[in-house]
């Protein structure tokens, strides 16, 4: 278990992010009711963060990077790939009035602060979604290219 904690810490996460990711990893791995209660009652309200273990695989949790783990909301149905970076004040969710589809974030994706990604669709590998990115439609790019999507206005 210490090797997993070292692997999470080597992703250049701060102490808060390391603790959050490690607790999510343990909750997902061991299906612990105690850790679920701890997540819901202690650190989710403290950091204004809502991360669900169902959104991640065990490997994606070990490679997840949260430089500023505050005010992040990820719907339980979303899927997040490996080596992803998610900054503060990001929301990944569904548009409830139109459909119940949620986004799928592939590997090596960077999501900048205050980004809002709603609705279904795959967000391709090695993409960089800049700060204040708003998306309610499907975005795709070829997996071997670096796509930069900037702030878009409604």
Tab-separated table of C-alpha atoms in Angstrom:
chain	number	residue	atom	x	y	z
A	1	UNK	CA	0.000	0.000	0.000
A	2	UNK	CA	2.864	2.400	0.661
A	3	UNK	CA	4.001	1.981	-2.933
A	4	UNK	CA	0.559	3.158	-4.132
A	5	UNK	CA	0.763	6.205	-1.858
A	6	UNK	CA	4.238	7.010	-3.216
A	7	UNK	CA	2.950	6.639	-6.778
A	8	UNK	CA	0.141	9.124	-6.070
A	9	UNK	CA	2.550	11.548	-4.410
A	10	UNK	CA	4.967	11.339	-7.374
A	11	UNK	CA	2.250	12.889	-9.594
A	12	UNK	CA	3.157	16.276	-8.041
A	13	UNK	CA	-0.030	16.450	-6.009
A	14	UNK	CA	-0.181	18.479	-2.827
A	15	UNK	CA	-0.954	16.919	0.539
A	16	UNK	CA	-4.734	17.515	0.253
A	17	UNK	CA	-4.925	15.969	-3.212
A	18	UNK	CA	-2.748	13.028	-2.174
A	19	UNK	CA	-5.031	12.273	0.775
A	20	UNK	CA	-8.198	12.635	-1.339
A	21	UNK	CA	-6.954	10.383	-4.129
A	22	UNK	CA	-5.608	7.789	-1.699
A	23	UNK	CA	-8.927	7.658	0.202
A	24	UNK	CA	-10.825	7.325	-3.099
A	25	UNK	CA	-8.452	4.530	-4.102
A	26	UNK	CA	-8.999	2.688	-0.811
A	27	UNK	CA	-12.769	3.165	-0.971
A	28	UNK	CA	-12.933	1.828	-4.524
A	29	UNK	CA	-10.581	-1.064	-3.844
A	30	UNK	CA	-12.087	-2.292	-0.580
A	31	UNK	CA	-15.720	-1.013	-0.862
A	32	UNK	CA	-15.406	0.480	2.605
A	33	UNK	CA	-18.529	1.957	4.191
A	34	UNK	CA	-16.394	3.833	6.724
A	35	UNK	CA	-14.424	5.575	3.965
A	36	UNK	CA	-17.651	6.431	2.130
A	37	UNK	CA	-19.022	8.079	5.277
A	38	UNK	CA	-15.701	9.873	5.783
A	39	UNK	CA	-15.845	11.143	2.180
A	40	UNK	CA	-19.456	12.322	2.391
A	41	UNK	CA	-19.355	13.939	5.836
A	42	UNK	CA	-15.799	15.204	6.300
A	43	UNK	CA	-13.662	16.040	3.307
A	44	UNK	CA	-16.305	16.667	0.631
A	45	UNK	CA	-17.901	19.531	2.611
A	46	UNK	CA	-14.514	20.800	3.787
A	47	UNK	CA	-13.060	21.144	0.279
A	48	UNK	CA	-16.382	21.661	-1.573
A	49	UNK	CA	-15.468	18.697	-3.733
A	50	UNK	CA	-17.635	15.890	-5.086
A	51	UNK	CA	-15.628	13.053	-6.580
A	52	UNK	CA	-17.184	9.612	-6.938
A	53	UNK	CA	-15.047	6.446	-6.938
A	54	UNK	CA	-17.254	5.081	-9.728
A	55	UNK	CA	-15.880	7.740	-12.112
A	56	UNK	CA	-12.375	6.294	-11.978
A	57	UNK	CA	-10.589	3.007	-12.472
A	58	UNK	CA	-7.960	2.031	-9.930
A	59	UNK	CA	-5.186	2.864	-12.396
A	60	UNK	CA	-6.686	6.246	-13.304
A	61	UNK	CA	-6.846	7.135	-9.606
A	62	UNK	CA	-3.147	6.365	-9.243
A	63	UNK	CA	-2.273	8.653	-12.161
A	64	UNK	CA	-4.814	11.436	-11.492
A	65	UNK	CA	-3.406	14.914	-10.855
A	66	UNK	CA	-5.337	17.506	-8.841
A	67	UNK	CA	-3.050	20.543	-8.442
A	68	UNK	CA	-5.714	22.555	-6.571
A	69	UNK	CA	-8.329	20.104	-5.234
A	70	UNK	CA	-11.078	22.564	-4.380
A	71	UNK	CA	-14.633	22.885	-5.732
A	72	UNK	CA	-14.402	19.988	-8.213
A	73	UNK	CA	-17.638	18.202	-9.123
A	74	UNK	CA	-17.610	15.011	-11.176
A	75	UNK	CA	-20.859	13.146	-11.789
A	76	UNK	CA	-20.860	9.507	-10.707
A	77	UNK	CA	-21.555	8.322	-14.247
A	78	UNK	CA	-18.605	10.156	-15.821
A	79	UNK	CA	-15.500	8.215	-16.764
A	80	UNK	CA	-12.045	9.740	-16.338
A	81	UNK	CA	-9.025	8.183	-18.027
A	82	UNK	CA	-5.423	7.839	-16.937
A	83	UNK	CA	-2.897	10.664	-16.497
A	84	UNK	CA	-5.576	13.373	-16.371
A	85	UNK	CA	-5.105	16.760	-14.735
A	86	UNK	CA	-8.150	18.535	-13.310
A	87	UNK	CA	-7.819	22.000	-11.803
A	88	UNK	CA	-10.111	23.706	-9.292
A	89	UNK	CA	-13.729	24.731	-9.874
A	90	UNK	CA	-14.342	22.174	-12.652
A	91	UNK	CA	-17.660	20.484	-13.279
A	92	UNK	CA	-18.167	17.322	-15.326
A	93	UNK	CA	-21.815	16.389	-15.484
A	94	UNK	CA	-25.018	15.970	-17.424
A	95	UNK	CA	-27.628	18.302	-18.814
A	96	UNK	CA	-30.670	17.004	-16.974
A	97	UNK	CA	-33.318	18.714	-19.077
A	98	UNK	CA	-32.044	17.406	-22.425
A	99	UNK	CA	-30.565	13.963	-21.762
A	100	UNK	CA	-28.967	11.856	-19.098
A	101	UNK	CA	-25.664	11.367	-20.909
A	102	UNK	CA	-22.417	12.216	-19.150
A	103	UNK	CA	-18.979	12.972	-20.609
A	104	UNK	CA	-16.158	10.476	-20.943
A	105	UNK	CA	-12.696	11.936	-20.472
A	106	UNK	CA	-10.002	9.881	-22.199
A	107	UNK	CA	-6.316	9.547	-21.243
A	108	UNK	CA	-3.860	12.457	-20.922
A	109	UNK	CA	-6.455	15.229	-20.794
A	110	UNK	CA	-5.853	18.592	-19.106
A	111	UNK	CA	-8.930	20.455	-17.860
A	112	UNK	CA	-8.233	24.032	-16.768
A	113	UNK	CA	-9.780	25.876	-13.854
A	114	UNK	CA	-13.451	26.908	-13.932
A	115	UNK	CA	-14.228	24.556	-16.827
A	116	UNK	CA	-17.747	23.282	-17.334
A	117	UNK	CA	-18.243	20.142	-19.412
A	118	UNK	CA	-21.824	18.945	-19.671
A	119	UNK	CA	-23.592	16.256	-21.649
A	120	UNK	CA	-22.464	13.145	-23.431
A	121	UNK	CA	-19.505	12.688	-25.684
A	122	UNK	CA	-15.937	11.519	-25.638
A	123	UNK	CA	-13.239	14.070	-24.940
A	124	UNK	CA	-10.279	12.764	-26.869
A	125	UNK	CA	-6.821	11.826	-25.685
A	126	UNK	CA	-4.052	14.381	-25.235
A	127	UNK	CA	-6.373	17.370	-25.274
A	128	UNK	CA	-5.975	20.568	-23.354
A	129	UNK	CA	-9.157	22.335	-22.249
A	130	UNK	CA	-8.163	25.784	-21.078
A	131	UNK	CA	-9.464	27.897	-18.235
A	132	UNK	CA	-13.162	28.823	-18.198
A	133	UNK	CA	-13.932	26.302	-20.903
A	134	UNK	CA	-17.659	25.758	-21.426
A	135	UNK	CA	-18.899	22.839	-23.462
A	136	UNK	CA	-22.295	21.303	-23.906
A	137	UNK	CA	-21.588	19.556	-27.196
A	138	UNK	CA	-19.349	16.697	-28.213
A	139	UNK	CA	-15.734	17.621	-28.906
A	140	UNK	CA	-13.421	15.255	-30.713
A	141	UNK	CA	-9.903	15.442	-31.985
A	142	UNK	CA	-7.502	12.863	-33.340
A	143	UNK	CA	-5.696	11.103	-30.542
A	144	UNK	CA	-2.224	11.909	-31.893
A	145	UNK	CA	-2.838	15.683	-31.992
A	146	UNK	CA	-2.819	18.227	-29.208
A	147	UNK	CA	-6.097	20.112	-29.378
A	148	UNK	CA	-6.464	23.343	-27.468
A	149	UNK	CA	-9.988	24.522	-26.793
A	150	UNK	CA	-10.202	27.949	-25.238
A	151	UNK	CA	-12.881	29.934	-23.511
A	152	UNK	CA	-16.089	29.894	-25.488
A	153	UNK	CA	-19.026	32.197	-24.874
A	154	UNK	CA	-22.640	31.091	-24.803
